[in-house]
Coordinates of C-alpha atoms in Angstrom, one line a residue:
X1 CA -91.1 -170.2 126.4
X2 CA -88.8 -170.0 123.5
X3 CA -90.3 -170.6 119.8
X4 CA -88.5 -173.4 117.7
X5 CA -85.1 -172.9 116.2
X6 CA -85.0 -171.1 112.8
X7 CA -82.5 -171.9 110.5
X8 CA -82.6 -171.3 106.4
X9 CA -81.8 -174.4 103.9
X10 CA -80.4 -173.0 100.3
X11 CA -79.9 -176.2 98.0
X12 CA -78.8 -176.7 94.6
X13 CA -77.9 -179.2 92.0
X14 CA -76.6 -179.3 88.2
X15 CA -75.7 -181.6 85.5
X16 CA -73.2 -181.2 82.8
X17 CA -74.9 -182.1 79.8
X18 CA -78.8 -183.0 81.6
X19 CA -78.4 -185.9 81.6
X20 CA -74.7 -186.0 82.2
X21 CA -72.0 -185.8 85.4
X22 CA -74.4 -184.4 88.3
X23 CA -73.7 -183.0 91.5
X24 CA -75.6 -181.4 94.7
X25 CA -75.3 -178.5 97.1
X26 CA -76.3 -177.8 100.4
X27 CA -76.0 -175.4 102.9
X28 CA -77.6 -174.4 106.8
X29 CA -77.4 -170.9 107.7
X30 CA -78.4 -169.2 110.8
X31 CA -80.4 -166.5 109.6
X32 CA -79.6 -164.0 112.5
X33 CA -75.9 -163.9 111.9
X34 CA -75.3 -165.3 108.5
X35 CA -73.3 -168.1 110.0
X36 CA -72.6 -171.4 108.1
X37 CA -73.7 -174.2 110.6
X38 CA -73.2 -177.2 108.1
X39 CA -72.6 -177.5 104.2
X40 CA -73.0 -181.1 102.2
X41 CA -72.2 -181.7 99.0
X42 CA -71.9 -185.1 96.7
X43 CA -71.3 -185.8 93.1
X44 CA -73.7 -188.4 91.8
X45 CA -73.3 -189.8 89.0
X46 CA -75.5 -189.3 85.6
X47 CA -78.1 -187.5 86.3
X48 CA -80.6 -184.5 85.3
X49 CA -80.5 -181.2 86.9
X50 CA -84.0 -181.7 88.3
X51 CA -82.7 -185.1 89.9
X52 CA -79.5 -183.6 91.4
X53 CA -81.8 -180.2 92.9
X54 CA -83.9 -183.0 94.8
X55 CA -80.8 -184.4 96.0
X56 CA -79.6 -180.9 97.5
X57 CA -82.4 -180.5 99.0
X58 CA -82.9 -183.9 100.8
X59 CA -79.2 -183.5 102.0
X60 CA -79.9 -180.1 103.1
X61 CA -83.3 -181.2 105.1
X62 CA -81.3 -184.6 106.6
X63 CA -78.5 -181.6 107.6
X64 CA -80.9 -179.8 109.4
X65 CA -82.6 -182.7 111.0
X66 CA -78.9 -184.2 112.3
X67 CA -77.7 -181.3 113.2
X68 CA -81.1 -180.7 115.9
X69 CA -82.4 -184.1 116.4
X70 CA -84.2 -183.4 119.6
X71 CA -85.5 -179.7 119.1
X72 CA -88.4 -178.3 117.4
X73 CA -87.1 -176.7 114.3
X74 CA -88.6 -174.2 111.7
X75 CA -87.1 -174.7 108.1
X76 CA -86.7 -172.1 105.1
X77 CA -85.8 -173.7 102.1
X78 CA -84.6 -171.6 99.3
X79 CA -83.4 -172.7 95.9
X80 CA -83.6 -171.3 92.8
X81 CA -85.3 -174.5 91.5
X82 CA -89.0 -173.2 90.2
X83 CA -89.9 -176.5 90.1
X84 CA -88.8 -178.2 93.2
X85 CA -90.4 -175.4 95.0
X86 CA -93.6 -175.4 93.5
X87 CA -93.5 -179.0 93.6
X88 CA -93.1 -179.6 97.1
X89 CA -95.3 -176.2 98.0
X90 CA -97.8 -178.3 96.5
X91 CA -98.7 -176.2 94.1
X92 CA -97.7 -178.0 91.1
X93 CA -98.4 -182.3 90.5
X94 CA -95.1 -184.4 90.6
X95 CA -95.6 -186.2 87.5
X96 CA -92.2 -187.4 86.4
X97 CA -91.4 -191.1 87.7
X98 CA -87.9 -189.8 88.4
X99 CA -88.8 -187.3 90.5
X100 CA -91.7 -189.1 93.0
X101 CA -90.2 -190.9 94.8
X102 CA -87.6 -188.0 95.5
X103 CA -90.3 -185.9 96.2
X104 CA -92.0 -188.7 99.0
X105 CA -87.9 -188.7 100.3
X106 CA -87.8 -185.0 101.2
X107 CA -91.5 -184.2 102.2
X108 CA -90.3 -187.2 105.3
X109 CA -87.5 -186.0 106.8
X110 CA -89.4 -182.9 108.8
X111 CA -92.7 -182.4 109.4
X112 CA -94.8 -180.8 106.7
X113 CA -95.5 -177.9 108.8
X114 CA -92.0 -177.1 109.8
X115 CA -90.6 -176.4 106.2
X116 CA -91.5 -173.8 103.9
X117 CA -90.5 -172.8 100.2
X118 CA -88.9 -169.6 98.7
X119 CA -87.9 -169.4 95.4
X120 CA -84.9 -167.0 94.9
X121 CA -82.9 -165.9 91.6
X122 CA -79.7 -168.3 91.3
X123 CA -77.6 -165.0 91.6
X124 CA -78.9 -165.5 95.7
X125 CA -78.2 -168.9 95.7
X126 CA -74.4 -169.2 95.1
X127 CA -73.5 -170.4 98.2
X128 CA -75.0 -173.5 96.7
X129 CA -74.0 -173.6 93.3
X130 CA -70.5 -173.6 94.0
X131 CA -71.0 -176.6 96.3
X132 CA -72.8 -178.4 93.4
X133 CA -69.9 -177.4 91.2
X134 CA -67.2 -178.6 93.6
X135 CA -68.8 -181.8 93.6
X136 CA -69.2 -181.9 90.2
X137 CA -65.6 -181.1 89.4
X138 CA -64.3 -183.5 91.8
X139 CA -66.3 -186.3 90.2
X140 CA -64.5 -185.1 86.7
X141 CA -61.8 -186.3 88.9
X142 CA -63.1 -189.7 89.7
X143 CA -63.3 -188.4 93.6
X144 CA -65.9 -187.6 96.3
X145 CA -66.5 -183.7 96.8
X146 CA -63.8 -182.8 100.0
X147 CA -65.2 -180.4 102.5
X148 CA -61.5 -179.3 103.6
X149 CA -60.5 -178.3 99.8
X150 CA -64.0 -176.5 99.4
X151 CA -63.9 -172.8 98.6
X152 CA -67.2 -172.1 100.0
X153 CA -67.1 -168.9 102.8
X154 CA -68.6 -170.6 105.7
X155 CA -68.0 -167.4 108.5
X156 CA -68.9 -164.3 106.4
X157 CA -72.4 -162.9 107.5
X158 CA -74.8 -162.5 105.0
X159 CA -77.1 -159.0 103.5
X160 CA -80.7 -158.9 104.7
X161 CA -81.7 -159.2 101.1
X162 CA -79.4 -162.6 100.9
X163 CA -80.4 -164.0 103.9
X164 CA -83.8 -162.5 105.9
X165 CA -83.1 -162.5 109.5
X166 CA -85.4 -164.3 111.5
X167 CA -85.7 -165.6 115.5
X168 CA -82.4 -167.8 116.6
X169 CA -79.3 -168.2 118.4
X170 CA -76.4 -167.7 116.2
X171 CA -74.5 -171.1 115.9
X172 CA -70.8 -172.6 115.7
X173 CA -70.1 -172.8 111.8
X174 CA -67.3 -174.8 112.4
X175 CA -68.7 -177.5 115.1
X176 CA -72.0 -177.7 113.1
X177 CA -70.2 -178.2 109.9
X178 CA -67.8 -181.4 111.5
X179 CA -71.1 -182.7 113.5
X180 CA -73.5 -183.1 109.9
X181 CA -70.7 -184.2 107.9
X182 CA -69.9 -187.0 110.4
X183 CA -73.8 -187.4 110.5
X184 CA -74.4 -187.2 107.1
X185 CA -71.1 -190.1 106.5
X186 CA -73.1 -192.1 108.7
X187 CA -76.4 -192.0 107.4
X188 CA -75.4 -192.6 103.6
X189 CA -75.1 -195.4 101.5
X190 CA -71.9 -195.9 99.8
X191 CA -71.7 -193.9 96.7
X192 CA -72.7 -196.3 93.6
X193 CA -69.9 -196.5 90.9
X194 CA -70.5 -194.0 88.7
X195 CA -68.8 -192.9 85.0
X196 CA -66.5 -190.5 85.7
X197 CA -62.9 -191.4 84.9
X198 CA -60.5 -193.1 87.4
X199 CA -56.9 -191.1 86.7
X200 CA -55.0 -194.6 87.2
X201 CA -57.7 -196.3 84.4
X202 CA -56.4 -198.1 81.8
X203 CA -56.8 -196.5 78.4
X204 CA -59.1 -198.0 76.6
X205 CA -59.2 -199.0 72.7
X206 CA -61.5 -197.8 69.5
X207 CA -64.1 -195.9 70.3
X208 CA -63.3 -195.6 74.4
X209 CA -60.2 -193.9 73.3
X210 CA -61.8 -190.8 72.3
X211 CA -60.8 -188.2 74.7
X212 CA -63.5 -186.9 77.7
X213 CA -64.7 -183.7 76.5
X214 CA -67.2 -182.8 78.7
X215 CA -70.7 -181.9 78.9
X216 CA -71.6 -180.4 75.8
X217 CA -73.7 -177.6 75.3
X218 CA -76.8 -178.3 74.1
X219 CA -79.1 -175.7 72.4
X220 CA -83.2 -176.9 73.0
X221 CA -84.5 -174.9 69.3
X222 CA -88.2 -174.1 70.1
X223 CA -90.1 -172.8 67.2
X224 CA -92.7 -169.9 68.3
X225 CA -96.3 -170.3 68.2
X226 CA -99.1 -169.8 65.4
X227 CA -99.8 -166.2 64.4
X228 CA -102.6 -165.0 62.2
X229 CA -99.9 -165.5 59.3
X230 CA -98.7 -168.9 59.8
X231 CA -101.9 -171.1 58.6
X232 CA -101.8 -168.9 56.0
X233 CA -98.1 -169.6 55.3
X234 CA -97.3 -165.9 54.6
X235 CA -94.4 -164.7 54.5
X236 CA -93.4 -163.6 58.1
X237 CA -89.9 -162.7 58.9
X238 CA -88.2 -159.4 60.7
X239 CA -89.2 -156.9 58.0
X240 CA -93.1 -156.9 57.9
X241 CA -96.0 -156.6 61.2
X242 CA -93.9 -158.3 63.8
X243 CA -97.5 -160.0 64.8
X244 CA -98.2 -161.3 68.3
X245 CA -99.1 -164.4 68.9
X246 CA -102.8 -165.9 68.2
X247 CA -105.1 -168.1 70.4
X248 CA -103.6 -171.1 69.2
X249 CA -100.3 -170.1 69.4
X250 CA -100.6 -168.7 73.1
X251 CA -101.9 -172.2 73.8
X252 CA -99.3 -174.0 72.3
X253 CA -96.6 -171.7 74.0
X254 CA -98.4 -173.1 77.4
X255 CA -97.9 -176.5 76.5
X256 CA -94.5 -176.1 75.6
X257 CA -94.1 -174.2 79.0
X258 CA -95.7 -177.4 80.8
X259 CA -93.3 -179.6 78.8
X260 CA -90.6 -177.8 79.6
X261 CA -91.3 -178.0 83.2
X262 CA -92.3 -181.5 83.3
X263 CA -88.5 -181.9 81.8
X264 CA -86.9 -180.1 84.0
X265 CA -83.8 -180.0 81.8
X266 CA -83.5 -176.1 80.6
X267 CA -81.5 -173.7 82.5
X268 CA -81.0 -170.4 80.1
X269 CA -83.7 -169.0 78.0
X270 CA -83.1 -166.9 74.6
X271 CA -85.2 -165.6 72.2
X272 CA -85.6 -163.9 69.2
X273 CA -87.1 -159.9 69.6
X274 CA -89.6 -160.4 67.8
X275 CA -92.6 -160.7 69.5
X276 CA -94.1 -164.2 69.0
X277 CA -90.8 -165.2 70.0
X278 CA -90.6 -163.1 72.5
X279 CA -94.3 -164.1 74.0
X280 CA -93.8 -167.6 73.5
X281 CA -90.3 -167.7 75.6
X282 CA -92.2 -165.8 78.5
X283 CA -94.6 -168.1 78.8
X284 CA -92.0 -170.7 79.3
X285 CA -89.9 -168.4 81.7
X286 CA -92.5 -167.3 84.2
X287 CA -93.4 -171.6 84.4
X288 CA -89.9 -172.6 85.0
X289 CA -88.7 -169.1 86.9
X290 CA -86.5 -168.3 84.8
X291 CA -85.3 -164.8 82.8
X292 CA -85.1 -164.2 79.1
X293 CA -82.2 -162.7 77.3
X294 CA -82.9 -161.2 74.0
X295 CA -80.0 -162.1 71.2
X296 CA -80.4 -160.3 67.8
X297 CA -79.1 -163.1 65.7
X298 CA -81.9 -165.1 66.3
X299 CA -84.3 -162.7 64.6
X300 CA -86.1 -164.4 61.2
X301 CA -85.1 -163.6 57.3
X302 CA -85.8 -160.3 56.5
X303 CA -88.3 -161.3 54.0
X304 CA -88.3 -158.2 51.7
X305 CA -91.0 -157.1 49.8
X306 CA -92.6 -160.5 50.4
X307 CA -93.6 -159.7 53.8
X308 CA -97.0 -160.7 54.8
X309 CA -97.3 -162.5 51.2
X310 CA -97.9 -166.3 50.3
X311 CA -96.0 -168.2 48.2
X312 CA -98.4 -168.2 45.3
X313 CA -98.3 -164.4 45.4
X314 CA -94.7 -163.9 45.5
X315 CA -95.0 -166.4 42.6
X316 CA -97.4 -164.3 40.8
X317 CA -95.5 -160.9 41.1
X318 CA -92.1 -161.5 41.7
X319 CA -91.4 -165.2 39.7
X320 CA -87.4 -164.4 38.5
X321 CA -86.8 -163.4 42.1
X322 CA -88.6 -166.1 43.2
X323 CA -86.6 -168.5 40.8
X324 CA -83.5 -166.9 41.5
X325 CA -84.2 -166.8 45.4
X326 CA -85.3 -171.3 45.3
X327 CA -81.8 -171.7 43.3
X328 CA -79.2 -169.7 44.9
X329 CA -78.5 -169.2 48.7
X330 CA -76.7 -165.9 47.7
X331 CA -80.2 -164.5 46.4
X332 CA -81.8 -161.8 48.2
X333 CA -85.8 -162.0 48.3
X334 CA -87.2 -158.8 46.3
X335 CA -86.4 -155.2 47.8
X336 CA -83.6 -155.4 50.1
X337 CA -84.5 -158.6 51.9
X338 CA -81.5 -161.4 53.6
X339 CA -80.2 -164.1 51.6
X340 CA -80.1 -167.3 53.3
X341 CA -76.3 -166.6 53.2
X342 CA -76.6 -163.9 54.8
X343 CA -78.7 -165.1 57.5
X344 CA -76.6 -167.8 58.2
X345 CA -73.6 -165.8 59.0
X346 CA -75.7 -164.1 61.3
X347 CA -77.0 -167.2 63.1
X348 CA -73.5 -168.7 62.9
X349 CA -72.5 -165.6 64.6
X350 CA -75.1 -165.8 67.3
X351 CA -74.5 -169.5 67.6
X352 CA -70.7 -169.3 68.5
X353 CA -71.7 -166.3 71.0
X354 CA -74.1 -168.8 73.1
X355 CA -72.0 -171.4 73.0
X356 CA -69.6 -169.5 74.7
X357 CA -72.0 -167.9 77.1
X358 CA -73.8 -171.3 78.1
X359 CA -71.1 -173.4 78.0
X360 CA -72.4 -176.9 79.5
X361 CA -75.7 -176.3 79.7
X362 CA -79.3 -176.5 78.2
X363 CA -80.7 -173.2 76.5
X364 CA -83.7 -173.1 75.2
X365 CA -84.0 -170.8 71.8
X366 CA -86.5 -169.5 71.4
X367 CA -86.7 -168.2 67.5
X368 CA -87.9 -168.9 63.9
X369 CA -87.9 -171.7 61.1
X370 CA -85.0 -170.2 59.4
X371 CA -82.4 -170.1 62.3
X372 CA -83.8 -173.0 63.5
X373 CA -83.2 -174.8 59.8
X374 CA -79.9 -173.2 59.7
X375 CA -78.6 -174.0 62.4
X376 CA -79.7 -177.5 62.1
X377 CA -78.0 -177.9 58.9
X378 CA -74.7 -176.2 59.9
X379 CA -74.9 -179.0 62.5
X380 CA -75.6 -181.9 59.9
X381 CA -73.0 -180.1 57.0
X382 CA -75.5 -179.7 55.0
X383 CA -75.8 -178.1 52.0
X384 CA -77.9 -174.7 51.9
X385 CA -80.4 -176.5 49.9
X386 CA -81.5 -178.4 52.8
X387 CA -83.5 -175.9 54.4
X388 CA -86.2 -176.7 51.6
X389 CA -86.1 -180.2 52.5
X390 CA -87.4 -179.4 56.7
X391 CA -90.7 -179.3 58.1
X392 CA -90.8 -177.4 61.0
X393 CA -94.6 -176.7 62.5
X394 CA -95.2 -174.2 65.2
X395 CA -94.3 -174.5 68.2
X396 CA -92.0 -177.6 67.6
X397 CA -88.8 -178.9 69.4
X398 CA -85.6 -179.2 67.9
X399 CA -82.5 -180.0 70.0
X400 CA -78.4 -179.6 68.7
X401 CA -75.7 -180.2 71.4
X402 CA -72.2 -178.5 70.3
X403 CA -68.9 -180.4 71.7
X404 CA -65.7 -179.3 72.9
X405 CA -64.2 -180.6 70.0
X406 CA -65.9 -178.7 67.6
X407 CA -68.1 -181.2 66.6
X408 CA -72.5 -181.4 66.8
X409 CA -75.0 -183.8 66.9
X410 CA -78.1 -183.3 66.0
X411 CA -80.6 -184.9 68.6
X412 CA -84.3 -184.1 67.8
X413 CA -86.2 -182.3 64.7
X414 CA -89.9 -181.1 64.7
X415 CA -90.7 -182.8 68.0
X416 CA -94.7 -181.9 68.5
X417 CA -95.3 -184.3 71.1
X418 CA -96.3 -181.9 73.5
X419 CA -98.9 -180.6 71.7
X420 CA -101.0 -183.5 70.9

């Protein structure tokens, strides 16, 4: 007697600016021959990324479901979603009133024991993406996502790697595709007006006259944790020990991580190369399943000979530099160190690089109170004299979203509400 039908479900969902324009993704595959049997996708609205991933998957699951209403089915979801996977693997709480009753949605469309759970790097899940992306374009448009216009390749058979070939009958991309749509048309609510712009709307006056300039990239500034130097408030930048994290700071790095997750709005990690940077944004990564890129600029002052000395002991041996070094941003510290002019070319530098390399979306940086501070104040136009006049404690959250235009806003400073 023949087992159950197999199929494989790989869903995703994004948001331009988290919260901002969202869209979902959602495809069935046969996993024997790589065929498409139905793709969904649907922009949404404002949402988070974390809202529109649970929306690609529930419309992948209700695919499934419409597409074999009377035959015993066995599921494969994959996403690239660390947190909808884990969350509805069961192996991580669904906290987040948002995400619930999403949760309750998708766990009841198929039996529990029918579906399981795969995470997968999003360079497998394009398929997916690109749906979510469609969508999310054609809302820019002030339209519904158009299966006919979609550039998705529904025929071409997939690797083993992309796709892991299990029991089934190979299916009829096309028929499959037409029978969930028309399933999926029927099954839905109306979409709810959402704010993307109509292209017959009439302009609007003062501040609605401002031109749409998209989701703007927004840069989530995480601070690493304590050291053995930072209740001492030594002098710690990217000439001295390059220490590792201590207790405390490996347990704030974990609740940042959990805070992070329970957010569910980053999508690119950074970090500085120094270590405690470096430890702190893998903690992070391996919660939310994400990789780490490394980016130079985002290394501390070079501090110098004051490297691994406080304050009152710079003050003691080195006052004129000292003096010289609280009055001018042009002032190197003692021995060779960075002026804070020179550091912020090098964060400006850095800055302009990730803009351009995570354009729309939330990266976290992971880095140290002066980029953090500069890059704050560049934000504000502040005058160099400002980064005296920040408190930034381990571990804390800034957040700086860059527009299209040019312009920033400065969104959070020193948020350590996740470590209390």
């Amino acid at each position: 007697m023949p087992g159950p039908r197999r199929v494989v479900v790989e869903a995703d969902g994004g948001s331009r600016g988290n919260p901002g324009p969202a869209g979902y993704g959602a495809v069935v595959i046969d996993p024997d021959t790589g065929g498409v049997l139905a793709e969904a996708a649907e922009f949404i609205g404002v949402a988070t990324n974390n809202v529109a991933e649970y929306k690609g998957l529930i419309a992948g699951l209700t695919a499934v479901r419409n597409l074999f209403p009377d035959s015993a089915v066995q599921v494969r979801v994959r996403m690239d979603s660390k947190l909808v996977v884990e969350q509805m693997s069961g192996r991580w709480q669904v906290k987040h009133p948002a995400m619930k009753p999403l949760a309750q949605e998708a766990a009841g469309i198929l039996p529990a024991a029918s579906v399981t759970y795969e995470w997968i790097p999003r360079a497998q899940n394009k398929h997916a993406d690109r749906l979510a992306n469609e969508a999310m374009d054609a809302g820019g448009r002030g339209e519904q996502w158009d299966p006919g216009a979609s550039r998705a390749d529904r025929g071409t058979p997939r690797t083993p790697a992309e796709s892991p070939p299990v029991d089934g009958p190979p299916g009829d991309a096309v028929a499959g595709a037409a029978k969930v749509r028309a399933a999926l048309a029927d099954a839905r609510p109306a979409a709810a007006p959402t704010s993307a712009p109509q292209a017959d709307a009439t302009p609007q006056v003062g501040w609605g006259s401002a031109p749409d300039l998209g989701a703007p990239t927004a840069f989530v500034l995480l601070r690493h944790g304590e050291t053995a130097l930072t209740p001492e408030k030594r002098f710690s930048g990217s000439g001295g020990s390059d220490p590792q994290l201590s207790a405390t700071g490996r347990h704030q790095a974990a609740r940042a991580a959990e805070a992070f997750a329970e957010r569910g709005t980053v999508q690119d990690i950074v970090s500085s190369p120094l270590r405690r940077c470096r430890e702190t944004a893998e903690a992070v990564a391996s919660r939310l399943g994400l990789e780490v890129r490394i980016d130079e600029g985002l290394r501390e002052t070079d501090f110098g000979a004051w490297e691994g000395l406080t304050f009152a002991e710079v003050r003691e041996r080195y006052a004129a530099d000292l003096t010289t070094w609280l009055t001018s941003p042009d002032a190197a510290p003692t021995g060779g160190g960075e002026s804070f002019a020179e550091v912020a070319e090098r964060v400006s530098a850095a800055r302009d690089r990730l803009i351009a390399r995570h354009a729309g979306r939330t990266a976290l940086l992971v880095t140290h109170v002066t980029p953090i501070k500069t890059l704050v104040r560049l934000a504000l136009g502040a005058p160099p004299e400002s980064l005296f006049r920040m408190e930034l404690s381990p571990a804390s959250v800034s957040t700086v979203a860059y527009y299209a235009d040019g312009n920033a806003s400065l969104r959070v400073l020193n948020d350590t509400s996740h470590l209390r």
